Amino acid sequence: MSVSSSKQRKRVFSGVQPSGSLTIGNYVGALQQWTREQHHYESFFCVVDLHAITVPYDPAELRAKTREVAALYLACGIDPAISTVFVQSHVPAHSELTWLLNCVTPLGWLNRMTQFKDKAARQQADSVATGLLDYPVLMAADILLYQTDVVPVGGDQRQHLELTRDIAQRFNNLFGETFTVPEAMIPPSGARIKGLDDPLAKMSKSLTESEYHAVYLLDPPDRASKKIMRAVTDSGRDIRFSDDPEKAGVNNLLEIYEAFTGETREAIEAHFAQARGYGDLKKQVAEVVNAALQPIQQRYRELTSDGHFIDELLAQGAQRASLVAKATFARARENMGFLMPPD
Ligand code: ATP
Ligand code: LTN
């Protein structure tokens, strides 16, 4: 595959933080879309390690999860022959462009971000890192460096995408046409899978201690089933898609079923009209989830059995990504009035 700094096709860019083990929420919101869209766009899939250090973390865990997340991209179907897979910190232009964008981003725009407010509220006020507030500017740099057209993400990232567009437009107005203004691509259903233990909260890979919150992509089938069988529902029997917060648990299970089977909502409701209560629904959700996870886990084991394969792949990915990122960064720097550095 050839990658050049000028665009032959429309581009996709997206990333996941190595801040924990990937969940079925990450799969539905991100990876499922990526594996489909890589055939239509020139694609860059990044393990965003610089984002994962914006909250307290353990260095050994970061190292292990960075490799694990990269291997899971491939295990879920990202094809390195057609897509570029790399680690954010391997391409220094991500950090460098962030500084330039910081200087065109009004502080008020960052103070409004709900993810910042949520994550900051979980920590002691005097230990919240400046990087947590600045997180969306780093994300904008990720996306804009690749002249990205489309960003496939879950519904929780909509606000960050709007901010990226605002930053790109402001930069282009101030300094001349420099960045493509990207669009978000959010799946119509499953945009926000909820916690199994708390169906009003987003399923997250790092924000809970509860064993029954999330199904992880590497969970063995009995563990995944146990979590799904214990999912919080309500005291009724009606198995239908619904916006009623009382029915959020059943709705979440149905959305998971929908995302993993690709069936229509009408077909799913008709299918479960005969079910004997929520136990039956849960059993069938567990079956479709495990059927999808098994081949992913098998490929993951194969990919990680050779200790160097993933590192080599990431080294190649960083080279390809750097070609594009360097060209955009040079243009941004020049348009902002910096002297080109001596060779
Ligand atoms: P963390 O809990 O560490 O903040 P996270 O689980 O929310 O992380 P991210 O790395 O922030 O995961 O997100 C990676 C991608 O997965 C993003 O596109 C995000 O929108 C998507 N995603 C994360 N959780 C969900 C979810 N529950 N439902 C749908 N998409 C999700
Ligand atoms: N903030 C994103 C992760 C992320 C990302 C990106 C997603 C960082 N940089 C660039 C798409 C494009 C999240 O999902 N929490």
Coordinates of C-alpha atoms and ligand atoms in Angstrom, one line a residue:
M1 CA 0.0 0.0 0.0
S2 CA 1.3 3.5 -0.7
V3 CA 0.7 6.4 1.5
S4 CA 1.5 9.9 0.2
S5 CA 1.1 13.2 2.0
S6 CA -1.3 14.4 -0.7
K7 CA -4.8 12.8 -0.7
Q8 CA -5.7 10.2 -3.3
R9 CA -8.9 9.2 -1.5
K10 CA -11.0 10.7 1.3
R11 CA -9.6 10.0 4.7
V12 CA -10.7 8.4 8.0
F13 CA -9.0 9.0 11.3
S14 CA -10.0 7.5 14.6
G15 CA -8.5 6.3 17.9
V16 CA -9.1 4.6 21.2
Q17 CA -7.2 5.3 24.5
P18 CA -5.2 2.5 26.0
S19 CA -6.8 3.4 29.3
G20 CA -8.1 -0.1 30.1
S21 CA -9.4 -3.2 28.4
L22 CA -11.6 -2.6 25.3
T23 CA -15.3 -3.1 25.9
I24 CA -18.2 -4.1 23.6
G25 CA -19.0 -0.3 23.8
N26 CA -15.7 0.5 22.1
Y27 CA -16.4 -2.3 19.5
V28 CA -19.9 -1.0 18.6
G29 CA -19.1 2.7 18.7
A30 CA -15.7 2.5 17.0
L31 CA -14.2 -0.7 15.8
Q32 CA -17.2 -2.1 14.0
Q33 CA -17.5 1.1 12.0
W34 CA -13.7 1.2 11.3
T35 CA -13.5 -2.3 9.9
R36 CA -16.3 -1.4 7.5
E37 CA -15.1 2.0 6.5
Q38 CA -11.5 1.0 5.9
H39 CA -12.6 -0.3 2.5
H40 CA -14.0 3.1 1.4
Y41 CA -11.4 5.5 2.8
E42 CA -7.7 5.8 3.2
S43 CA -7.7 5.1 7.0
F44 CA -5.5 5.9 10.0
F45 CA -6.2 4.1 13.3
C46 CA -4.3 5.4 16.2
V47 CA -3.7 4.1 19.8
V48 CA -4.0 7.5 21.5
D49 CA -1.6 6.9 24.4
L50 CA -1.0 10.7 25.0
H51 CA -4.8 10.9 25.8
A52 CA -4.5 8.1 28.3
I53 CA -2.1 10.0 30.6
T54 CA -4.6 12.9 31.2
V55 CA -5.9 11.0 34.3
P56 CA -3.8 9.1 36.9
Y57 CA -2.4 5.9 35.4
D58 CA 0.3 3.2 35.9
P59 CA 3.2 3.3 33.4
A60 CA 3.6 -0.5 33.2
E61 CA -0.2 -0.8 32.5
L62 CA 0.0 1.9 29.8
R63 CA 2.8 0.0 28.0
A64 CA 0.9 -3.3 28.1
K65 CA -2.5 -1.8 27.1
T66 CA -0.9 0.1 24.2
R67 CA 0.2 -3.2 22.6
E68 CA -3.1 -4.9 23.6
V69 CA -5.3 -2.2 22.0
A70 CA -3.2 -2.3 18.8
A71 CA -3.5 -6.1 18.6
L72 CA -7.2 -5.9 19.2
Y73 CA -7.6 -3.4 16.3
L74 CA -6.2 -6.2 14.0
A75 CA -8.1 -9.0 15.7
C76 CA -11.4 -7.1 15.2
G77 CA -10.6 -6.9 11.4
I78 CA -8.5 -3.8 10.8
D79 CA -6.3 -4.9 7.9
P80 CA -2.8 -3.4 8.1
A81 CA -2.3 -3.9 4.3
I82 CA -5.0 -1.2 3.6
S83 CA -5.1 0.8 6.9
T84 CA -2.3 2.5 8.9
V85 CA -2.2 1.5 12.6
F86 CA 0.1 3.4 14.8
V87 CA 0.8 4.8 18.3
Q88 CA 0.1 8.6 18.8
S89 CA 3.3 9.3 20.8
H90 CA 5.4 7.8 17.9
V91 CA 4.5 10.8 15.7
P92 CA 5.7 13.9 17.5
A93 CA 3.7 16.2 15.2
H94 CA 0.6 15.3 17.4
S95 CA 2.1 17.1 20.4
E96 CA 3.7 19.9 18.4
L97 CA 0.5 20.8 16.6
T98 CA -1.4 20.7 19.9
W99 CA 0.6 23.7 21.1
L100 CA -0.1 25.7 18.0
L101 CA -3.8 24.9 18.2
N102 CA -3.8 25.7 22.0
C103 CA -3.0 29.3 20.9
V104 CA -6.0 29.6 18.7
T105 CA -8.5 27.8 21.0
P106 CA -10.4 30.1 23.5
L107 CA -10.4 28.7 27.0
G108 CA -14.1 29.1 27.2
W109 CA -14.6 26.4 24.5
L110 CA -12.7 23.9 26.7
N111 CA -14.5 24.8 29.9
R112 CA -17.8 23.8 28.3
M113 CA -16.8 20.2 27.4
T114 CA -19.0 17.7 29.3
Q115 CA -16.3 15.0 29.3
F116 CA -13.9 17.3 31.1
K117 CA -16.6 18.2 33.7
D118 CA -17.5 14.6 34.3
K119 CA -13.9 13.3 34.6
A120 CA -12.7 16.3 36.6
A121 CA -15.6 15.8 39.1
R122 CA -14.3 12.3 39.8
Q123 CA -10.9 13.7 41.1
Q124 CA -9.8 16.0 43.9
A125 CA -10.2 19.5 42.4
D126 CA -6.6 20.4 43.2
S127 CA -5.1 17.4 41.3
V128 CA -7.0 17.6 38.0
A129 CA -4.3 17.8 35.3
T130 CA -4.2 20.7 32.8
G131 CA -3.9 18.0 30.2
L132 CA -7.5 16.8 31.0
L133 CA -8.8 20.3 30.1
D134 CA -6.6 20.3 27.0
Y135 CA -7.5 16.8 25.9
P136 CA -9.9 17.9 23.1
V137 CA -7.2 20.1 21.5
L138 CA -4.9 17.1 21.3
M139 CA -7.8 15.2 19.7
A140 CA -8.3 18.1 17.2
A141 CA -4.5 17.9 16.4
D142 CA -4.9 14.1 15.8
I143 CA -7.7 14.6 13.3
L144 CA -6.5 17.7 11.5
L145 CA -2.9 16.5 10.9
Y146 CA -4.3 13.9 8.5
Q147 CA -6.6 16.3 6.6
T148 CA -9.3 13.9 7.8
D149 CA -12.8 13.9 6.1
V150 CA -14.6 11.5 8.4
V151 CA -14.2 10.5 12.0
P152 CA -16.1 7.3 13.1
V153 CA -16.8 7.5 16.8
G154 CA -19.4 6.7 19.4
G155 CA -22.1 9.3 20.4
D156 CA -20.1 10.5 23.4
Q157 CA -17.5 12.1 21.1
R158 CA -20.0 14.3 19.2
Q159 CA -19.1 17.4 21.3
H160 CA -15.3 16.9 20.7
L161 CA -15.9 16.6 17.0
E162 CA -17.8 19.9 17.0
L163 CA -14.9 21.5 18.8
T164 CA -12.5 20.1 16.3
R165 CA -14.5 21.6 13.5
D166 CA -14.6 25.0 15.3
I167 CA -10.8 25.0 15.8
A168 CA -10.2 24.1 12.1
Q169 CA -12.5 26.8 10.9
R170 CA -11.0 29.4 13.3
F171 CA -7.4 28.5 12.2
N172 CA -8.4 28.6 8.5
N173 CA -10.0 32.0 9.0
L174 CA -7.0 33.4 10.8
F175 CA -4.2 32.0 8.8
G176 CA -5.6 30.8 5.5
E177 CA -6.9 27.4 4.2
T178 CA -4.8 24.8 6.1
F179 CA -7.1 22.1 7.5
T180 CA -9.9 20.0 6.1
V181 CA -13.0 20.5 8.3
P182 CA -14.0 16.9 9.3
E183 CA -17.4 15.3 9.8
A184 CA -18.3 12.9 12.6
M185 CA -19.7 9.4 11.7
I186 CA -21.8 8.1 14.5
P187 CA -23.6 4.8 14.3
P188 CA -27.4 5.2 14.2
S189 CA -27.9 2.6 16.9
G190 CA -25.5 1.5 19.5
A191 CA -24.0 5.0 19.6
R192 CA -23.8 4.8 23.3
I193 CA -23.9 1.4 24.9
K194 CA -24.7 1.6 28.6
G195 CA -23.2 0.0 31.6
L196 CA -24.8 -3.5 32.4
D197 CA -24.8 -2.6 36.1
D198 CA -26.1 1.0 35.5
P199 CA -28.1 1.4 32.3
L200 CA -28.2 5.1 32.7
A201 CA -24.4 5.5 32.5
K202 CA -22.2 5.0 29.4
M203 CA -20.3 1.7 29.4
S204 CA -16.7 2.7 30.0
K205 CA -13.4 0.9 30.0
S206 CA -11.8 2.8 32.9
L207 CA -14.4 4.6 35.0
T208 CA -15.7 1.9 37.2
E209 CA -14.5 -0.7 39.6
S210 CA -17.6 -2.9 39.3
E211 CA -17.0 -6.4 37.9
Y212 CA -20.4 -6.4 36.3
H213 CA -20.2 -3.0 34.4
A214 CA -18.8 -4.0 31.0
V215 CA -18.2 -7.0 28.8
Y216 CA -14.5 -6.8 27.6
L217 CA -13.5 -8.1 24.2
L218 CA -11.1 -10.5 25.8
D219 CA -13.6 -11.9 28.4
P220 CA -14.0 -15.7 28.2
P221 CA -17.5 -16.8 27.3
D222 CA -18.6 -17.8 30.8
R223 CA -17.5 -14.5 32.2
A224 CA -19.3 -12.5 29.4
S225 CA -22.4 -14.6 29.9
K226 CA -22.4 -14.1 33.7
K227 CA -22.2 -10.3 33.3
I228 CA -25.0 -10.2 30.8
M229 CA -27.2 -12.5 32.9
R230 CA -26.8 -10.1 35.8
A231 CA -27.6 -7.0 33.8
V232 CA -29.9 -4.6 35.6
T233 CA -33.4 -4.5 34.0
D234 CA -36.8 -3.6 35.5
S235 CA -39.7 -5.5 37.1
G236 CA -41.8 -5.7 33.8
R237 CA -41.8 -8.3 31.0
D238 CA -42.1 -6.1 27.9
I239 CA -39.2 -6.6 25.4
R240 CA -39.2 -3.5 23.2
F241 CA -36.9 -0.7 22.2
S242 CA -37.8 2.3 24.4
D243 CA -36.6 5.8 25.5
D244 CA -38.2 5.4 28.9
P245 CA -35.4 5.6 31.5
E246 CA -37.3 2.9 33.5
K247 CA -36.7 0.5 30.6
A248 CA -33.1 1.6 29.9
G249 CA -31.7 -1.8 30.9
V250 CA -33.9 -3.8 28.5
N251 CA -33.3 -1.2 25.8
N252 CA -29.6 -1.5 26.2
L253 CA -29.7 -5.3 25.9
L254 CA -31.8 -4.9 22.7
E255 CA -29.3 -2.3 21.3
I256 CA -26.4 -4.7 22.0
Y257 CA -28.4 -7.5 20.3
E258 CA -29.1 -5.2 17.3
A259 CA -25.4 -4.1 17.0
F260 CA -24.2 -7.7 17.1
T261 CA -26.8 -9.2 14.7
G262 CA -27.4 -6.3 12.3
E263 CA -31.2 -7.2 12.4
T264 CA -33.9 -4.5 12.1
R265 CA -35.7 -3.3 15.3
E266 CA -39.0 -4.7 13.9
A267 CA -37.5 -8.1 13.4
I268 CA -35.9 -8.1 16.8
E269 CA -39.1 -7.1 18.6
A270 CA -41.0 -9.7 16.7
H271 CA -38.4 -12.3 17.6
F272 CA -38.6 -11.5 21.3
A273 CA -42.4 -11.2 21.4
Q274 CA -42.5 -14.9 22.2
A275 CA -39.7 -14.8 24.8
R276 CA -40.2 -16.1 28.3
G277 CA -39.2 -13.0 30.2
Y278 CA -35.9 -11.1 30.5
G279 CA -33.9 -14.3 31.3
D280 CA -34.5 -15.5 27.7
L281 CA -33.5 -12.1 26.3
K282 CA -30.3 -12.1 28.3
K283 CA -29.4 -15.6 27.2
Q284 CA -29.7 -14.8 23.6
V285 CA -27.8 -11.5 23.9
A286 CA -25.0 -13.5 25.6
E287 CA -25.0 -16.0 22.7
V288 CA -24.7 -13.4 19.9
V289 CA -22.0 -11.5 21.8
N290 CA -19.9 -14.6 22.5
A291 CA -20.3 -15.8 18.9
A292 CA -18.7 -12.5 17.8
L293 CA -16.0 -12.4 20.4
Q294 CA -14.7 -15.9 19.9
P295 CA -13.1 -15.4 16.5
I296 CA -11.7 -12.0 17.7
Q297 CA -10.1 -13.7 20.7
Q298 CA -8.7 -16.5 18.5
R299 CA -7.0 -13.9 16.2
Y300 CA -5.8 -12.0 19.2
R301 CA -4.0 -15.1 20.5
E302 CA -2.4 -15.7 17.1
L303 CA -1.3 -12.1 16.7
T304 CA 0.3 -11.9 20.1
S305 CA 2.0 -15.3 20.0
D306 CA 4.9 -13.7 18.1
G307 CA 6.3 -11.1 20.6
H308 CA 7.6 -8.8 17.9
F309 CA 4.9 -8.8 15.3
I310 CA 2.8 -5.9 16.8
D311 CA 5.9 -3.7 17.6
E312 CA 7.1 -4.1 14.0
L313 CA 3.7 -3.3 12.6
L314 CA 3.5 -0.2 14.8
A315 CA 6.9 0.9 13.6
Q316 CA 5.8 0.7 10.0
G317 CA 2.5 2.5 10.8
A318 CA 4.4 5.4 12.5
Q319 CA 6.5 5.8 9.4
R320 CA 3.5 6.0 7.1
A321 CA 1.6 8.3 9.5
S322 CA 4.6 10.6 9.9
L323 CA 4.7 11.3 6.1
V324 CA 1.3 12.8 6.2
A325 CA 1.5 14.4 9.6
K326 CA 4.8 16.2 8.9
A327 CA 3.4 17.7 5.7
T328 CA 0.4 19.2 7.4
F329 CA 2.4 20.4 10.3
A330 CA 4.9 22.2 8.1
R331 CA 2.0 23.9 6.3
A332 CA 0.4 25.0 9.6
R333 CA 3.6 26.3 10.9
E334 CA 4.4 28.2 7.8
N335 CA 0.9 29.7 7.7
M336 CA 1.3 30.8 11.3
G337 CA 4.4 32.8 10.5
F338 CA 7.2 30.5 11.8
L339 CA 10.5 30.4 10.0
M340 CA 11.2 27.0 8.6
P341 CA 13.8 25.2 10.8
P342 CA 17.3 24.7 9.3
D343 CA 17.8 21.1 8.1
Ligands
ATP1 P1 -12.5 5.8 29.1 O1 -13.5 5.0 29.9 O2 -11.1 5.5 29.4 O3 -12.7 7.3 29.1 P2 -13.9 4.8 26.8 O4 -14.3 3.4 27.1 O5 -15.0 5.8 26.9 O6 -12.6 5.3 27.7 P3 -12.4 5.8 24.6 O7 -11.0 5.4 24.4 O8 -12.6 7.1 25.2 O9 -13.2 4.7 25.4 O10 -13.3 5.7 23.2 C1 -12.9 5.0 22.1 C2 -14.0 5.0 21.1 O11 -15.1 4.1 21.6 C3 -14.7 6.3 20.9 O12 -15.1 6.4 19.5 C4 -15.9 6.3 21.7 O13 -17.0 7.1 21.2 C5 -16.3 4.8 21.6 N1 -17.1 4.4 22.8 C6 -16.6 4.3 24.1 N2 -17.5 3.8 24.9 C7 -18.7 3.6 24.1 C8 -20.0 3.2 24.4 N3 -20.3 2.9 25.7 N4 -20.9 3.1 23.4 C9 -20.5 3.4 22.1 N5 -19.3 3.8 21.8 C10 -18.3 4.0 22.8
LTN2 N1 -11.3 11.2 22.7 C1 -11.6 10.0 22.0 C2 -10.3 9.2 21.6 C3 -9.6 10.0 20.6 C4 -10.0 10.1 19.2 C5 -9.0 10.9 18.6 C6 -11.1 9.6 18.5 C7 -8.5 10.7 20.7 N2 -8.1 11.3 19.5 C8 -9.2 11.3 17.3 C9 -11.2 10.0 17.1 C10 -10.3 10.8 16.6 C11 -12.4 9.1 22.8 O1 -13.0 8.3 22.3 N3 -12.5 9.3 24.1

